[in-house]
mmCIF file of C-alpha atoms in Angstrom:
data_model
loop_
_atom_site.group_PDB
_atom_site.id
_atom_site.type_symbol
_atom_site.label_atom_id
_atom_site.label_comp_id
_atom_site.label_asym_id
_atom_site.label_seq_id
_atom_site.Cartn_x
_atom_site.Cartn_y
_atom_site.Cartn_z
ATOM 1 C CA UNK A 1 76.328 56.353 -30.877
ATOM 2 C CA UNK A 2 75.087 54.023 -33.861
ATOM 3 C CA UNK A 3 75.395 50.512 -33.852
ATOM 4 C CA UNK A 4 76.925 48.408 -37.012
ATOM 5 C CA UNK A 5 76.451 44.728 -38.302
ATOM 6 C CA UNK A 6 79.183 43.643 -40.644
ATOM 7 C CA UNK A 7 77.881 41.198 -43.420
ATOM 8 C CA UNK A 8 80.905 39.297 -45.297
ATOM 9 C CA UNK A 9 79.624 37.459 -48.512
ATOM 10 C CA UNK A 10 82.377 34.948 -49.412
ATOM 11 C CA UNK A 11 81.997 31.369 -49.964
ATOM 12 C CA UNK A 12 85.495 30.360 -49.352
ATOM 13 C CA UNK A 13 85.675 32.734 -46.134
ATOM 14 C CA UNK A 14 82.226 31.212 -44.851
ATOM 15 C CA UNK A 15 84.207 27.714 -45.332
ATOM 16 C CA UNK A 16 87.006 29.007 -43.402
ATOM 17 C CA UNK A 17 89.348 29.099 -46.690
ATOM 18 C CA UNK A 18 90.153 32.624 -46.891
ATOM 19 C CA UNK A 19 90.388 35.215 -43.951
ATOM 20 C CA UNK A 20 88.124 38.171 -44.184
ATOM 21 C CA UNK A 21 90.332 41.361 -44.706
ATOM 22 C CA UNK A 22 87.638 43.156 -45.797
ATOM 23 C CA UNK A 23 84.979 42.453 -42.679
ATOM 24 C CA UNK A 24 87.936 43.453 -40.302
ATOM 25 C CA UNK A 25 88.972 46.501 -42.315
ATOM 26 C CA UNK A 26 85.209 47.803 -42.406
ATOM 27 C CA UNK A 27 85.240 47.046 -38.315
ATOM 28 C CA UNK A 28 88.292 49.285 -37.869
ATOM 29 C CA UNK A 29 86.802 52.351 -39.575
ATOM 30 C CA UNK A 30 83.306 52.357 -38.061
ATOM 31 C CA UNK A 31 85.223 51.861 -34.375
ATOM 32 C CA UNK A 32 87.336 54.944 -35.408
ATOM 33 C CA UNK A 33 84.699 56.899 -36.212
ATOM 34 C CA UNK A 34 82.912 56.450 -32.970
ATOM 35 C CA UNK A 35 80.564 53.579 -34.230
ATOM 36 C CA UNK A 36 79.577 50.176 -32.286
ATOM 37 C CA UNK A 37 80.188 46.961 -33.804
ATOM 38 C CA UNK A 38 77.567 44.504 -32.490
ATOM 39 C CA UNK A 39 77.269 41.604 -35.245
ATOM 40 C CA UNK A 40 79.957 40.454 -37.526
ATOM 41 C CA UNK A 41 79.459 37.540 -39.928
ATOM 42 C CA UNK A 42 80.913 35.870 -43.063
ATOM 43 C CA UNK A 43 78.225 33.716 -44.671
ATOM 44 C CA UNK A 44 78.593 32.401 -48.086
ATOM 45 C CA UNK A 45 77.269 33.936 -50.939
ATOM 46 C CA UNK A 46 73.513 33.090 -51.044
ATOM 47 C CA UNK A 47 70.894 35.109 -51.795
ATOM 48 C CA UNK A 48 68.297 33.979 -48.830
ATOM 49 C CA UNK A 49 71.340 33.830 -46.429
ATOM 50 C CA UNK A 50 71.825 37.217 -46.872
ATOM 51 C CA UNK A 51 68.311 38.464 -46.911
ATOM 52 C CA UNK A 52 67.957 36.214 -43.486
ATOM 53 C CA UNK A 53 71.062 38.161 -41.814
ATOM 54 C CA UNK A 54 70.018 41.691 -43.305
ATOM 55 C CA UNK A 55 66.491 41.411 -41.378
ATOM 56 C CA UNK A 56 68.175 39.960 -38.440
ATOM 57 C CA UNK A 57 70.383 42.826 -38.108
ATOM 58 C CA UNK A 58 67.513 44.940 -39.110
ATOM 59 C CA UNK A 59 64.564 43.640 -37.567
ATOM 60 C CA UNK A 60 65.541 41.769 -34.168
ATOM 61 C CA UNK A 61 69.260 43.316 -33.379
ATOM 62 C CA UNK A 62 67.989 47.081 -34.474
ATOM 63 C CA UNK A 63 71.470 47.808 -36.029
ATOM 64 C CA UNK A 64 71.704 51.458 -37.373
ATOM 65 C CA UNK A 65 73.797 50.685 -40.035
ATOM 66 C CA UNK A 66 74.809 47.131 -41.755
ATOM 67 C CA UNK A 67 77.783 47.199 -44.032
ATOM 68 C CA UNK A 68 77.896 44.356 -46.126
ATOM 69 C CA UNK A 69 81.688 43.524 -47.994
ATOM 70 C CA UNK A 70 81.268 40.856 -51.250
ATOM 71 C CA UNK A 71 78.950 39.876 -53.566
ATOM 72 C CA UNK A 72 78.708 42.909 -55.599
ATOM 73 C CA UNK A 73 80.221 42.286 -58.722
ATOM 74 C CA UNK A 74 79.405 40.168 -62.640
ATOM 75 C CA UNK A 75 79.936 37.108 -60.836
ATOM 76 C CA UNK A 76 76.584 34.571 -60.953
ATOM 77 C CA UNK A 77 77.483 33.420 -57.091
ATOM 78 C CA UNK A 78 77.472 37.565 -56.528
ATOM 79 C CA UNK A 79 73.837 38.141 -55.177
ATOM 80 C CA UNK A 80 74.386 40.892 -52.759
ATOM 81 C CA UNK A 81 72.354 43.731 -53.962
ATOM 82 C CA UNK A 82 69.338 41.022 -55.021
ATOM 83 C CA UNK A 83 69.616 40.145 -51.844
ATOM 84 C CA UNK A 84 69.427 43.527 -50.272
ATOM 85 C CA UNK A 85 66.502 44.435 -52.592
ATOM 86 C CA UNK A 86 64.741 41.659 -50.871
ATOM 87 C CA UNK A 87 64.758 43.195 -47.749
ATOM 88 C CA UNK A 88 64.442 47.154 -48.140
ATOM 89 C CA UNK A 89 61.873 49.236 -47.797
ATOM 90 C CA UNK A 90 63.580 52.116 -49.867
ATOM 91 C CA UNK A 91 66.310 52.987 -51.588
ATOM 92 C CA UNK A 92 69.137 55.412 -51.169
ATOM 93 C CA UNK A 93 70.684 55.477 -54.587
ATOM 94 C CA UNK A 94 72.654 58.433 -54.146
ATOM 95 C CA UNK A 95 75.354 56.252 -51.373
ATOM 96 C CA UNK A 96 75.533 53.887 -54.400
ATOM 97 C CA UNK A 97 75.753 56.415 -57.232
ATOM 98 C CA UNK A 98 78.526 58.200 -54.934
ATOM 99 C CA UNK A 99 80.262 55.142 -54.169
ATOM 100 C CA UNK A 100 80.438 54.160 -57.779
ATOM 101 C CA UNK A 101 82.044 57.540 -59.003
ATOM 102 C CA UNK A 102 84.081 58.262 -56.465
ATOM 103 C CA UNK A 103 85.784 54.474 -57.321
ATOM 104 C CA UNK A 104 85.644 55.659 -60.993
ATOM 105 C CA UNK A 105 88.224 58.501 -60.294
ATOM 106 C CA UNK A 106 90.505 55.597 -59.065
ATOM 107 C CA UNK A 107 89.696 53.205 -61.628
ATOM 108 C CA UNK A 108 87.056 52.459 -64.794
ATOM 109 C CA UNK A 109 86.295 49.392 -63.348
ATOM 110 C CA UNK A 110 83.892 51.154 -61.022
ATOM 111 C CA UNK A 111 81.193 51.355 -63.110
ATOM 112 C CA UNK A 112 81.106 47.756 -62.530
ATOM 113 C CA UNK A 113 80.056 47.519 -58.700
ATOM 114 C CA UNK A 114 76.243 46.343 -58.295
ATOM 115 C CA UNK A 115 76.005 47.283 -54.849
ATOM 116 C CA UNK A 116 73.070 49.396 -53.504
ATOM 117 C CA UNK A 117 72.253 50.798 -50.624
ATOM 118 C CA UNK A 118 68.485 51.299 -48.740
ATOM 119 C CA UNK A 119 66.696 51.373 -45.689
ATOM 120 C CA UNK A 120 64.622 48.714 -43.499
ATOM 121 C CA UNK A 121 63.075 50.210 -40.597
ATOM 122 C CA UNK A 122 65.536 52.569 -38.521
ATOM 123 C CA UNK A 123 68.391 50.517 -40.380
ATOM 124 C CA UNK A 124 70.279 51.689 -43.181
ATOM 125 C CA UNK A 125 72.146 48.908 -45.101
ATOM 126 C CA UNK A 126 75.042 49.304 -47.508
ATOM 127 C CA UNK A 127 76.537 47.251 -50.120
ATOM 128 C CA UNK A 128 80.036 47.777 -50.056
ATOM 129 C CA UNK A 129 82.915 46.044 -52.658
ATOM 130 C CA UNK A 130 84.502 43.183 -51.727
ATOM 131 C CA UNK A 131 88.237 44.100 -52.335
ATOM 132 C CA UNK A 132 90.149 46.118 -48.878
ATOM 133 C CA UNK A 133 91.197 48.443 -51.038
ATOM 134 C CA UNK A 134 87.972 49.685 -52.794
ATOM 135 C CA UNK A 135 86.023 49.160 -49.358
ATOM 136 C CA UNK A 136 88.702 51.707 -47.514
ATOM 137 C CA UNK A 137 88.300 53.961 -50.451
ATOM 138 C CA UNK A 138 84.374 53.602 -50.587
ATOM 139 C CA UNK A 139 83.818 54.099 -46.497
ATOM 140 C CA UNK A 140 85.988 56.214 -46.011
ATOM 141 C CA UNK A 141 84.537 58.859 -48.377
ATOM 142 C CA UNK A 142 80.750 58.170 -47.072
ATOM 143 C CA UNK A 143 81.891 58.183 -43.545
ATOM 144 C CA UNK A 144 80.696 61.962 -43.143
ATOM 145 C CA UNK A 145 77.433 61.878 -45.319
ATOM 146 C CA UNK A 146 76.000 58.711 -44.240
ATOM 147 C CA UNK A 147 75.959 59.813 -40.392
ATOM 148 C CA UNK A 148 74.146 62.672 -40.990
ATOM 149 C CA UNK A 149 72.059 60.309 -42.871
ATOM 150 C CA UNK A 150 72.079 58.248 -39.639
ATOM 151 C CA UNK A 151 71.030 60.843 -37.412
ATOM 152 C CA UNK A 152 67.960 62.474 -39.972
ATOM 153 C CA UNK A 153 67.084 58.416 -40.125
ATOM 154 C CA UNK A 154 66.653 58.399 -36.369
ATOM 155 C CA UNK A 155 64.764 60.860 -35.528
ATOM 156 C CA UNK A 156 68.514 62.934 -33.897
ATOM 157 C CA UNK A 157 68.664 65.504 -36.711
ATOM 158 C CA UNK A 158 65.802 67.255 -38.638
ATOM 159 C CA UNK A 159 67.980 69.635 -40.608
ATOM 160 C CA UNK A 160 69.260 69.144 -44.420
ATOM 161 C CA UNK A 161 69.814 72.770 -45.156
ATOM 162 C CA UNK A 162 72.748 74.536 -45.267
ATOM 163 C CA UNK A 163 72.226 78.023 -43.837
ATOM 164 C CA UNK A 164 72.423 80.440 -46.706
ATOM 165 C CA UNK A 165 76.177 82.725 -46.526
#
């Protein structure tokens, strides 16, 4: 029902000097939970490159949701969420705030993801961590919440509430 773009920010993967674990891992859980991959791309980490891709996906592919892997962390090549700020209309802290703690019941080095997540049009756009681990871990426990996200985004769901028991 909702289509994906996968963003990979990794200058030795955009050179072809380190395979993209994290992309493909990210591909495998959308397809199992029903969702259409229709752009996948490792680009290195620039700030503009990023932007360029995030409206792309956005703006001329109308992607539902664009999962970006990379990028996120105290690095100075790590320009992800600048990047994404560029390009968003709003934000959606509470995918990033969730993200962040659930990673800080794993580990204390949680608190030190950047990544943020927002919306651009009908697209909602993710930053997730770069490492497999921490990006199974991350999507995996926003899978549920995010597609009801999805679906209020779109215009398929009008309902928040929880009916009262």
């Amino acid at each position: 029902m909702f289509t994906v773009g996968i963003i990979t920010a990794s200058d030795k993967g955009a050179k072809g000097e380190r395979t993209d674990s994290s992309g493909k891992l990210i591909e495998e859980i959308v397809i199992a939970h029903g969702y259409t991959v229709k752009q996948y791309v490792v680009v290195p980490d620039d700030r503009d490159i990023l932007a360029e891709k995030m409206k792309e996906f956005a703006d001329q592919d109308k992607l539902s949701l664009i999962l970006t892997t990379g990028g996120t962390g105290f690095s100075k090549r790590d320009v992800t969420p600048e990047a994404t700020l560029d390009v968003i209309e709003r934000q959606a802290y509470g995918i990033s705030e969730a993200i962040r703690a659930n990673s800080m019941k794993i580990t204390p080095k949680g608190m030190l993801s950047r990544g943020i997540a927002g919306i651009r049009g009908d697209s909602l756009i993710i930053n997730l961590p770069g490492s497999p681990k921490a990006v199974k871990e991350s999507l995996e426990y926003i899978m549920s919440p995010v597609k009801h996200g999805l679906e209020i985004l779109l215009g398929l769901d009008s309902e928040c509430a929880e009916p009262i028991k």
